[in-house]
CSV table of C-alpha atoms in Angstrom, one decimal:
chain,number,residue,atom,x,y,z
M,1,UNK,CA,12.0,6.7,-2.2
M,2,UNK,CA,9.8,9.4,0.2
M,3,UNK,CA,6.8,11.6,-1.7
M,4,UNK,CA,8.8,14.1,-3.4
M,5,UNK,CA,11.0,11.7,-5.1
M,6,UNK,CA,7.7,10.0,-6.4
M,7,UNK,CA,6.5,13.3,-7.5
M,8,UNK,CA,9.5,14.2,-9.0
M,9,UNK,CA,9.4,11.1,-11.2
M,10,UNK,CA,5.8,11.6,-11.5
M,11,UNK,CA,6.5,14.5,-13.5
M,12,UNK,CA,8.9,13.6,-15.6
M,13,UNK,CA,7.2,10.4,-16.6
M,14,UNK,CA,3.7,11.8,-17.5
M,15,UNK,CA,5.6,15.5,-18.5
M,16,UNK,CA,3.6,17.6,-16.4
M,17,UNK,CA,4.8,20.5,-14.3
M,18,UNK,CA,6.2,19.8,-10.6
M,19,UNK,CA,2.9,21.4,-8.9
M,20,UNK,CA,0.5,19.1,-10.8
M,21,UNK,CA,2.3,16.3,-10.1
M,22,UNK,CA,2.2,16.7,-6.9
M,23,UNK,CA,-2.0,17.4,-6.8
M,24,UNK,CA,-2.5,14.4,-8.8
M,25,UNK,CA,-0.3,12.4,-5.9
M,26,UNK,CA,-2.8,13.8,-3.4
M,27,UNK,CA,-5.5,13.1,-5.0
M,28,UNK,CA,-4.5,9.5,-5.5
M,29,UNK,CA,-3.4,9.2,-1.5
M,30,UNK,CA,-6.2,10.7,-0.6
M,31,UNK,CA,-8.7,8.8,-2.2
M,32,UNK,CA,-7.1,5.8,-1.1
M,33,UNK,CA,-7.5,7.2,2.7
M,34,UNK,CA,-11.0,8.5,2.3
M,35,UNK,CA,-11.7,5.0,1.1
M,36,UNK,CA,-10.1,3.1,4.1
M,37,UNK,CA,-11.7,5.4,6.3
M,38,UNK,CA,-15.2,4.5,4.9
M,39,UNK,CA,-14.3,1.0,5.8
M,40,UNK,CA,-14.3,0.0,1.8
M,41,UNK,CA,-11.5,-2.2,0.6
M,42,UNK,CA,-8.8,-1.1,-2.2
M,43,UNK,CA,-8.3,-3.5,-4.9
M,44,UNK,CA,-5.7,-2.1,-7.7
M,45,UNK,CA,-4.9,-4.7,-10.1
M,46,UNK,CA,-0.9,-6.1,-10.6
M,47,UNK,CA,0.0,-3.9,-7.2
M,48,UNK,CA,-2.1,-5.0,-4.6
M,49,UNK,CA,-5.1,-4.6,-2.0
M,50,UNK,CA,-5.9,-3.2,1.5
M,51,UNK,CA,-8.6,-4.0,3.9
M,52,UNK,CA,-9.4,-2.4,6.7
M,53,UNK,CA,-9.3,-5.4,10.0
M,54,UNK,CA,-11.9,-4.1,13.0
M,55,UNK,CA,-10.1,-5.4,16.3
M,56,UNK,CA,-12.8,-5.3,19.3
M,57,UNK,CA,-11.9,-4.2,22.7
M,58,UNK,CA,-9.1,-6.9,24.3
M,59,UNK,CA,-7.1,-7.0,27.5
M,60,UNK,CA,-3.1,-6.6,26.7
M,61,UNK,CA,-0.4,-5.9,28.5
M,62,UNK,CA,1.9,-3.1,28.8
M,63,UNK,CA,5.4,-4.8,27.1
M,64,UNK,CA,7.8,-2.6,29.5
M,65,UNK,CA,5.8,-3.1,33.0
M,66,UNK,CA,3.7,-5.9,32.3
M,67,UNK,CA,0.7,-4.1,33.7
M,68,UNK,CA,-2.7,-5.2,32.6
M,69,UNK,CA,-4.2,-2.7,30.2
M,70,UNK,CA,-7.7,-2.6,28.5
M,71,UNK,CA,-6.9,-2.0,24.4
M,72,UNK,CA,-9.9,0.1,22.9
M,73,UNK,CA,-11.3,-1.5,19.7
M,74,UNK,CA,-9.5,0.0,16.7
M,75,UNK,CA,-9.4,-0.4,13.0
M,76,UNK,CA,-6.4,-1.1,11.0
M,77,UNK,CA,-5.4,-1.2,7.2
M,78,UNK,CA,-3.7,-4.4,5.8
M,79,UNK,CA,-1.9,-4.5,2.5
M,80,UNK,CA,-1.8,-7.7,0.1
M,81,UNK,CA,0.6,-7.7,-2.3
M,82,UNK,CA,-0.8,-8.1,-6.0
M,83,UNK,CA,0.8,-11.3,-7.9
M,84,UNK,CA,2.3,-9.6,-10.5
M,85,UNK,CA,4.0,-7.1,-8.1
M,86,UNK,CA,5.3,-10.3,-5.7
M,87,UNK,CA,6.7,-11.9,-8.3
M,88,UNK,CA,8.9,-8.8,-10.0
M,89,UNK,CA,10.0,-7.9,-6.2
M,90,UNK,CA,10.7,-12.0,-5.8
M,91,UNK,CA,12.1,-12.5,-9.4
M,92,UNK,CA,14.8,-9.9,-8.8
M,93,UNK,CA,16.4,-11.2,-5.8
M,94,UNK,CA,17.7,-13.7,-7.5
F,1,UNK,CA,-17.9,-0.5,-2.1
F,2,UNK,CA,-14.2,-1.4,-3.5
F,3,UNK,CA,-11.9,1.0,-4.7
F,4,UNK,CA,-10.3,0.0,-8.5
F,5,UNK,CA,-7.8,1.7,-10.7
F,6,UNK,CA,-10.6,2.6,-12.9
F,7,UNK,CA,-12.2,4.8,-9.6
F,8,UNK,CA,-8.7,6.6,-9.4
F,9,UNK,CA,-8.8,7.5,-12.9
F,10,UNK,CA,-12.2,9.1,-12.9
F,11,UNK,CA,-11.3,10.7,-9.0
F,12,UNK,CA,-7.6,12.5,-10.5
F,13,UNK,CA,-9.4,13.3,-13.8
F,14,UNK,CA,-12.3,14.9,-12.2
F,15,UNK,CA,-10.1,17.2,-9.7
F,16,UNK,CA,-8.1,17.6,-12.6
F,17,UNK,CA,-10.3,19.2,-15.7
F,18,UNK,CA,-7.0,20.3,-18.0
F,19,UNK,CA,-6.3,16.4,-18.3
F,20,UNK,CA,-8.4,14.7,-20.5
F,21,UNK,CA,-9.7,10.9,-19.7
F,22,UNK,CA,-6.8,8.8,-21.3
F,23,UNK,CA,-4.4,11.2,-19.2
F,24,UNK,CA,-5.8,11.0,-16.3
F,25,UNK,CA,-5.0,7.2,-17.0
F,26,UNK,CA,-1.8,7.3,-18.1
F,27,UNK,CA,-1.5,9.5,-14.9
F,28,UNK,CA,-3.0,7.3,-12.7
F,29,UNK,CA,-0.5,4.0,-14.5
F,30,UNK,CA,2.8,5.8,-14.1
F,31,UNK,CA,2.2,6.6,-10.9
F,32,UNK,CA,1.6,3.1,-9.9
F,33,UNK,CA,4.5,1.7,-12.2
F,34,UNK,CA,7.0,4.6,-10.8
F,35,UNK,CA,6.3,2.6,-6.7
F,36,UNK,CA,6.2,-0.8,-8.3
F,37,UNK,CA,9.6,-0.1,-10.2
F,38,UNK,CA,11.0,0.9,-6.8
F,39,UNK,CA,10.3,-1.8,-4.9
F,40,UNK,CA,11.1,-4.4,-7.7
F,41,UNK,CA,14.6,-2.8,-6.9
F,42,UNK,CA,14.3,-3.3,-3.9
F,43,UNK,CA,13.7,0.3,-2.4
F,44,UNK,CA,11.4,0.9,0.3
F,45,UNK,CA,9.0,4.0,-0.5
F,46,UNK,CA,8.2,6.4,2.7
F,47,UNK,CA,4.5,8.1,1.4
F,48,UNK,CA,4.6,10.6,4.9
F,49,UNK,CA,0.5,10.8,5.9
F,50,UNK,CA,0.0,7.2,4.5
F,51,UNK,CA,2.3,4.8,5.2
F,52,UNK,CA,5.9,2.9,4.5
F,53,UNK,CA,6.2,0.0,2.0
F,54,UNK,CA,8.9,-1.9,2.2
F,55,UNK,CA,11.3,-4.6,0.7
F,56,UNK,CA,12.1,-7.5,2.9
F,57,UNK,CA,14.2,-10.6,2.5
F,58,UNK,CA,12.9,-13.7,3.9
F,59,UNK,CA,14.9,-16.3,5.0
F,60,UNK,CA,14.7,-20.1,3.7
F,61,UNK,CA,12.9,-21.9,6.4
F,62,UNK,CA,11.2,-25.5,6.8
F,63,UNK,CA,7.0,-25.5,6.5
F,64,UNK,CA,4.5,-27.6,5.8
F,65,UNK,CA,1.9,-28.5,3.2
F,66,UNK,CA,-0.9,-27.7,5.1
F,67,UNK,CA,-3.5,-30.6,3.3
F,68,UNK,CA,-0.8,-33.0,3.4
F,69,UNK,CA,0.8,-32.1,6.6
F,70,UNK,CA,3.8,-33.2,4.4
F,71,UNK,CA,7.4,-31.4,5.1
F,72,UNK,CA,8.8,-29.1,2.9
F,73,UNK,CA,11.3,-26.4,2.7
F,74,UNK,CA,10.4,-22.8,1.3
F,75,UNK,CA,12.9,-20.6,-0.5
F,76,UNK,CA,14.3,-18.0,0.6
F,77,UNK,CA,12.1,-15.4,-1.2
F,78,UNK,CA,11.3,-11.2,-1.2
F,79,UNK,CA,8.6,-10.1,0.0
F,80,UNK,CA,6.1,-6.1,0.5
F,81,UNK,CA,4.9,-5.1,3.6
F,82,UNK,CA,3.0,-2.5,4.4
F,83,UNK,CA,3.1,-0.4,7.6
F,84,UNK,CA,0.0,2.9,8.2
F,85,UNK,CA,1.4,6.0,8.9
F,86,UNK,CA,0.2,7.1,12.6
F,87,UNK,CA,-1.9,9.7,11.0
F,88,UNK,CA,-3.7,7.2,8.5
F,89,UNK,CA,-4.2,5.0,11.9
F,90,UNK,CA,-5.7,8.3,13.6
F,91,UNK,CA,-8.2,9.4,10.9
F,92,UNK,CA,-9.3,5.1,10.5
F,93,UNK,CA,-10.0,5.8,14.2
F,94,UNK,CA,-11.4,9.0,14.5
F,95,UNK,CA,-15.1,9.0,16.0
Protein backbone atom coordinates (compact mmCIF):
# COMPACT_ATOMS: atom_id res chain seq x y z
CA UNK A 1 0.00 0.00 0.00
CA UNK A 2 1.86 3.58 -0.95
CA UNK A 3 0.10 7.08 0.53
CA UNK A 4 -2.65 7.46 -1.81
CA UNK A 5 -3.97 4.12 -1.22
CA UNK A 6 -3.89 4.95 2.60
CA UNK A 7 -5.69 8.09 1.88
CA UNK A 8 -8.06 6.61 -0.24
CA UNK A 9 -9.06 4.20 2.49
CA UNK A 10 -8.77 6.91 4.85
CA UNK A 11 -11.61 8.43 3.36
CA UNK A 12 -13.86 6.00 2.95
CA UNK A 13 -13.44 4.67 6.50
CA UNK A 14 -13.94 7.98 8.43
CA UNK A 15 -16.41 9.34 5.25
CA UNK A 16 -14.59 12.45 4.68
CA UNK A 17 -13.82 13.93 1.24
CA UNK A 18 -10.51 12.81 -0.71
CA UNK A 19 -8.70 16.32 0.05
CA UNK A 20 -9.25 16.14 3.87
CA UNK A 21 -8.16 12.89 3.99
CA UNK A 22 -5.25 13.46 2.65
CA UNK A 23 -4.48 16.86 5.19
CA UNK A 24 -5.25 14.85 8.04
CA UNK A 25 -2.48 12.14 6.66
CA UNK A 26 0.01 15.06 6.64
CA UNK A 27 -0.61 16.19 9.59
CA UNK A 28 -0.22 12.82 11.23
CA UNK A 29 3.26 12.17 9.10
CA UNK A 30 4.29 15.26 9.90
CA UNK A 31 3.94 15.38 13.37
CA UNK A 32 5.59 12.20 13.69
CA UNK A 33 8.75 13.77 11.67
CA UNK A 34 8.71 17.10 13.48
CA UNK A 35 8.84 14.84 16.57
CA UNK A 36 11.83 12.66 15.49
CA UNK A 37 13.48 15.64 14.41
CA UNK A 38 13.32 17.15 17.93
CA UNK A 39 15.01 14.03 19.11
CA UNK A 40 11.60 13.02 21.17
CA UNK A 41 10.57 9.38 21.00
CA UNK A 42 6.99 8.15 19.45
CA UNK A 43 5.09 5.84 21.51
CA UNK A 44 1.58 4.87 19.85
CA UNK A 45 0.01 2.23 21.77
CA UNK A 46 -0.98 -1.52 19.90
CA UNK A 47 1.33 -0.24 16.69
CA UNK A 48 4.51 0.58 17.91
CA UNK A 49 7.44 3.14 18.82
CA UNK A 50 10.44 4.97 17.29
CA UNK A 51 13.51 6.44 18.78
CA UNK A 52 15.80 8.38 17.30
CA UNK A 53 19.75 6.36 17.89
CA UNK A 54 22.72 9.30 17.81
CA UNK A 55 25.71 7.45 16.08
CA UNK A 56 29.11 9.56 16.79
CA UNK A 57 31.67 10.01 14.24
CA UNK A 58 33.37 6.30 13.29
CA UNK A 59 35.93 5.22 10.79
CA UNK A 60 34.25 2.71 8.04
CA UNK A 61 35.06 1.56 4.95
CA UNK A 62 33.91 2.14 1.55
CA UNK A 63 32.12 -1.63 0.78
CA UNK A 64 33.14 -1.38 -3.15
CA UNK A 65 36.93 -0.21 -2.71
CA UNK A 66 37.61 -0.85 0.72
CA UNK A 67 39.03 2.59 1.21
CA UNK A 68 39.07 3.99 4.67
CA UNK A 69 36.47 6.63 5.11
CA UNK A 70 35.65 8.94 8.17
CA UNK A 71 31.45 8.42 8.79
CA UNK A 72 30.08 11.88 10.17
CA UNK A 73 27.98 11.42 13.31
CA UNK A 74 24.30 11.03 12.23
CA UNK A 75 20.96 10.41 13.81
CA UNK A 76 18.71 7.64 12.85
CA UNK A 77 14.99 6.57 13.58
CA UNK A 78 14.33 2.95 14.81
CA UNK A 79 10.85 1.40 14.82
CA UNK A 80 9.65 -1.19 17.53
CA UNK A 81 6.83 -3.04 16.77
CA UNK A 82 3.89 -2.66 19.33
CA UNK A 83 2.75 -6.32 20.85
CA UNK A 84 -0.53 -6.30 19.76
CA UNK A 85 0.54 -5.34 16.12
CA UNK A 86 3.46 -8.37 16.22
CA UNK A 87 1.29 -10.67 17.21
CA UNK A 88 -1.79 -10.10 14.41
CA UNK A 89 1.27 -9.76 11.67
CA UNK A 90 2.69 -13.30 13.51
CA UNK A 91 -0.76 -14.86 14.07
CA UNK A 92 -1.62 -14.76 10.44
CA UNK A 93 1.21 -16.46 8.97
CA UNK A 94 0.10 -19.39 10.18
CA UNK B 1 8.96 14.67 25.48
CA UNK B 2 7.11 11.40 23.87
CA UNK B 3 4.72 11.56 21.22
CA UNK B 4 1.16 9.45 22.17
CA UNK B 5 -1.91 8.86 20.10
CA UNK B 6 -3.59 11.21 22.41
CA UNK B 7 -0.87 14.20 21.00
CA UNK B 8 -2.03 13.11 17.38
CA UNK B 9 -5.53 13.56 18.16
CA UNK B 10 -5.27 17.04 19.66
CA UNK B 11 -2.34 17.97 16.62
CA UNK B 12 -5.09 16.68 13.48
CA UNK B 13 -8.06 18.18 15.45
CA UNK B 14 -6.32 21.43 15.96
CA UNK B 15 -5.28 21.85 12.14
CA UNK B 16 -8.52 20.61 11.49
CA UNK B 17 -11.41 23.03 13.29
CA UNK B 18 -14.57 21.41 11.06
CA UNK B 19 -13.84 17.99 13.10
CA UNK B 20 -14.88 18.02 16.40
CA UNK B 21 -12.64 16.12 19.25
CA UNK B 22 -14.14 12.51 19.05
CA UNK B 23 -13.51 12.87 15.18
CA UNK B 24 -10.42 13.88 15.18
CA UNK B 25 -10.08 10.48 17.25
CA UNK B 26 -11.81 8.34 15.24
CA UNK B 27 -9.61 10.01 12.50
CA UNK B 28 -6.53 9.59 14.11
CA UNK B 29 -7.78 5.30 15.04
CA UNK B 30 -8.73 4.50 11.46
CA UNK B 31 -5.82 5.71 10.26
CA UNK B 32 -3.72 3.64 12.41
CA UNK B 33 -6.02 0.53 12.00
CA UNK B 34 -6.23 1.04 8.01
CA UNK B 35 -1.63 0.34 8.17
CA UNK B 36 -2.08 -2.14 10.88
CA UNK B 37 -4.77 -4.10 8.73
CA UNK B 38 -2.27 -4.02 5.85
CA UNK B 39 0.54 -5.34 7.30
CA UNK B 40 -1.47 -8.09 9.40
CA UNK B 41 -2.02 -9.13 5.62
CA UNK B 42 1.01 -9.12 4.96
CA UNK B 43 1.45 -5.93 2.70
CA UNK B 44 4.20 -3.73 3.00
CA UNK B 45 3.09 0.18 3.11
CA UNK B 46 5.49 2.74 1.05
CA UNK B 47 4.57 6.33 3.08
CA UNK B 48 7.04 8.40 0.28
CA UNK B 49 8.77 11.40 2.73
CA UNK B 50 8.67 8.93 5.68
CA UNK B 51 9.63 5.71 5.28
CA UNK B 52 8.71 1.83 4.18
CA UNK B 53 7.23 -0.79 6.58
CA UNK B 54 7.42 -3.98 5.72
CA UNK B 55 6.28 -7.69 6.21
CA UNK B 56 9.03 -10.16 6.56
CA UNK B 57 9.18 -13.88 7.17
CA UNK B 58 11.71 -15.13 9.37
CA UNK B 59 13.07 -18.31 9.07
CA UNK B 60 13.11 -21.11 12.00
CA UNK B 61 16.58 -21.00 13.38
CA UNK B 62 18.39 -22.47 16.60
CA UNK B 63 19.03 -19.76 19.70
CA UNK B 64 19.59 -19.61 22.97
CA UNK B 65 18.03 -18.74 26.29
CA UNK B 66 20.18 -16.09 27.14
CA UNK B 67 19.95 -16.64 31.39
CA UNK B 68 20.24 -20.20 30.86
CA UNK B 69 22.53 -20.46 28.02
CA UNK B 70 20.23 -23.46 27.34
CA UNK B 71 19.54 -24.42 23.48
CA UNK B 72 16.47 -23.83 21.89
CA UNK B 73 14.88 -23.56 18.51
CA UNK B 74 12.68 -20.41 17.55
CA UNK B 75 9.78 -20.61 15.15
CA UNK B 76 9.71 -19.52 12.20
CA UNK B 77 7.74 -16.32 12.89
CA UNK B 78 6.56 -12.68 10.95
CA UNK B 79 7.95 -9.92 11.68
CA UNK B 80 7.70 -5.24 10.88
CA UNK B 81 10.59 -3.50 9.99
CA UNK B 82 10.98 -0.20 9.45
CA UNK B 83 13.28 1.52 6.97
CA UNK B 84 13.45 6.12 6.92
CA UNK B 85 12.84 7.47 3.82
CA UNK B 86 16.17 9.39 2.64
CA UNK B 87 14.40 12.60 3.21
CA UNK B 88 13.20 11.70 6.87
CA UNK B 89 17.19 10.73 7.28
CA UNK B 90 18.04 14.32 5.71
CA UNK B 91 15.81 16.60 7.87
CA UNK B 92 17.02 14.12 11.33
CA UNK B 93 20.32 15.42 10.03
CA UNK B 94 19.96 18.74 9.03
CA UNK B 95 22.16 21.32 11.03
Amino acid sequence: MNKSELIEALAREINVPLREADSITNTILESLTETLVANDGIEIRGFGSFVVKEYSSYQGRNPKSGKKIEVPPKKLPFFKVGKELRERVNSNKK
Amino acid sequence: MTLTKADLIRKVHATHLNLAREEARNAVEAFLDILKSSLEDGNDILLSGFGKFNVRDKAARRGRNPQTGEELVLEPRRVVTFKPSGKLRERLNEK
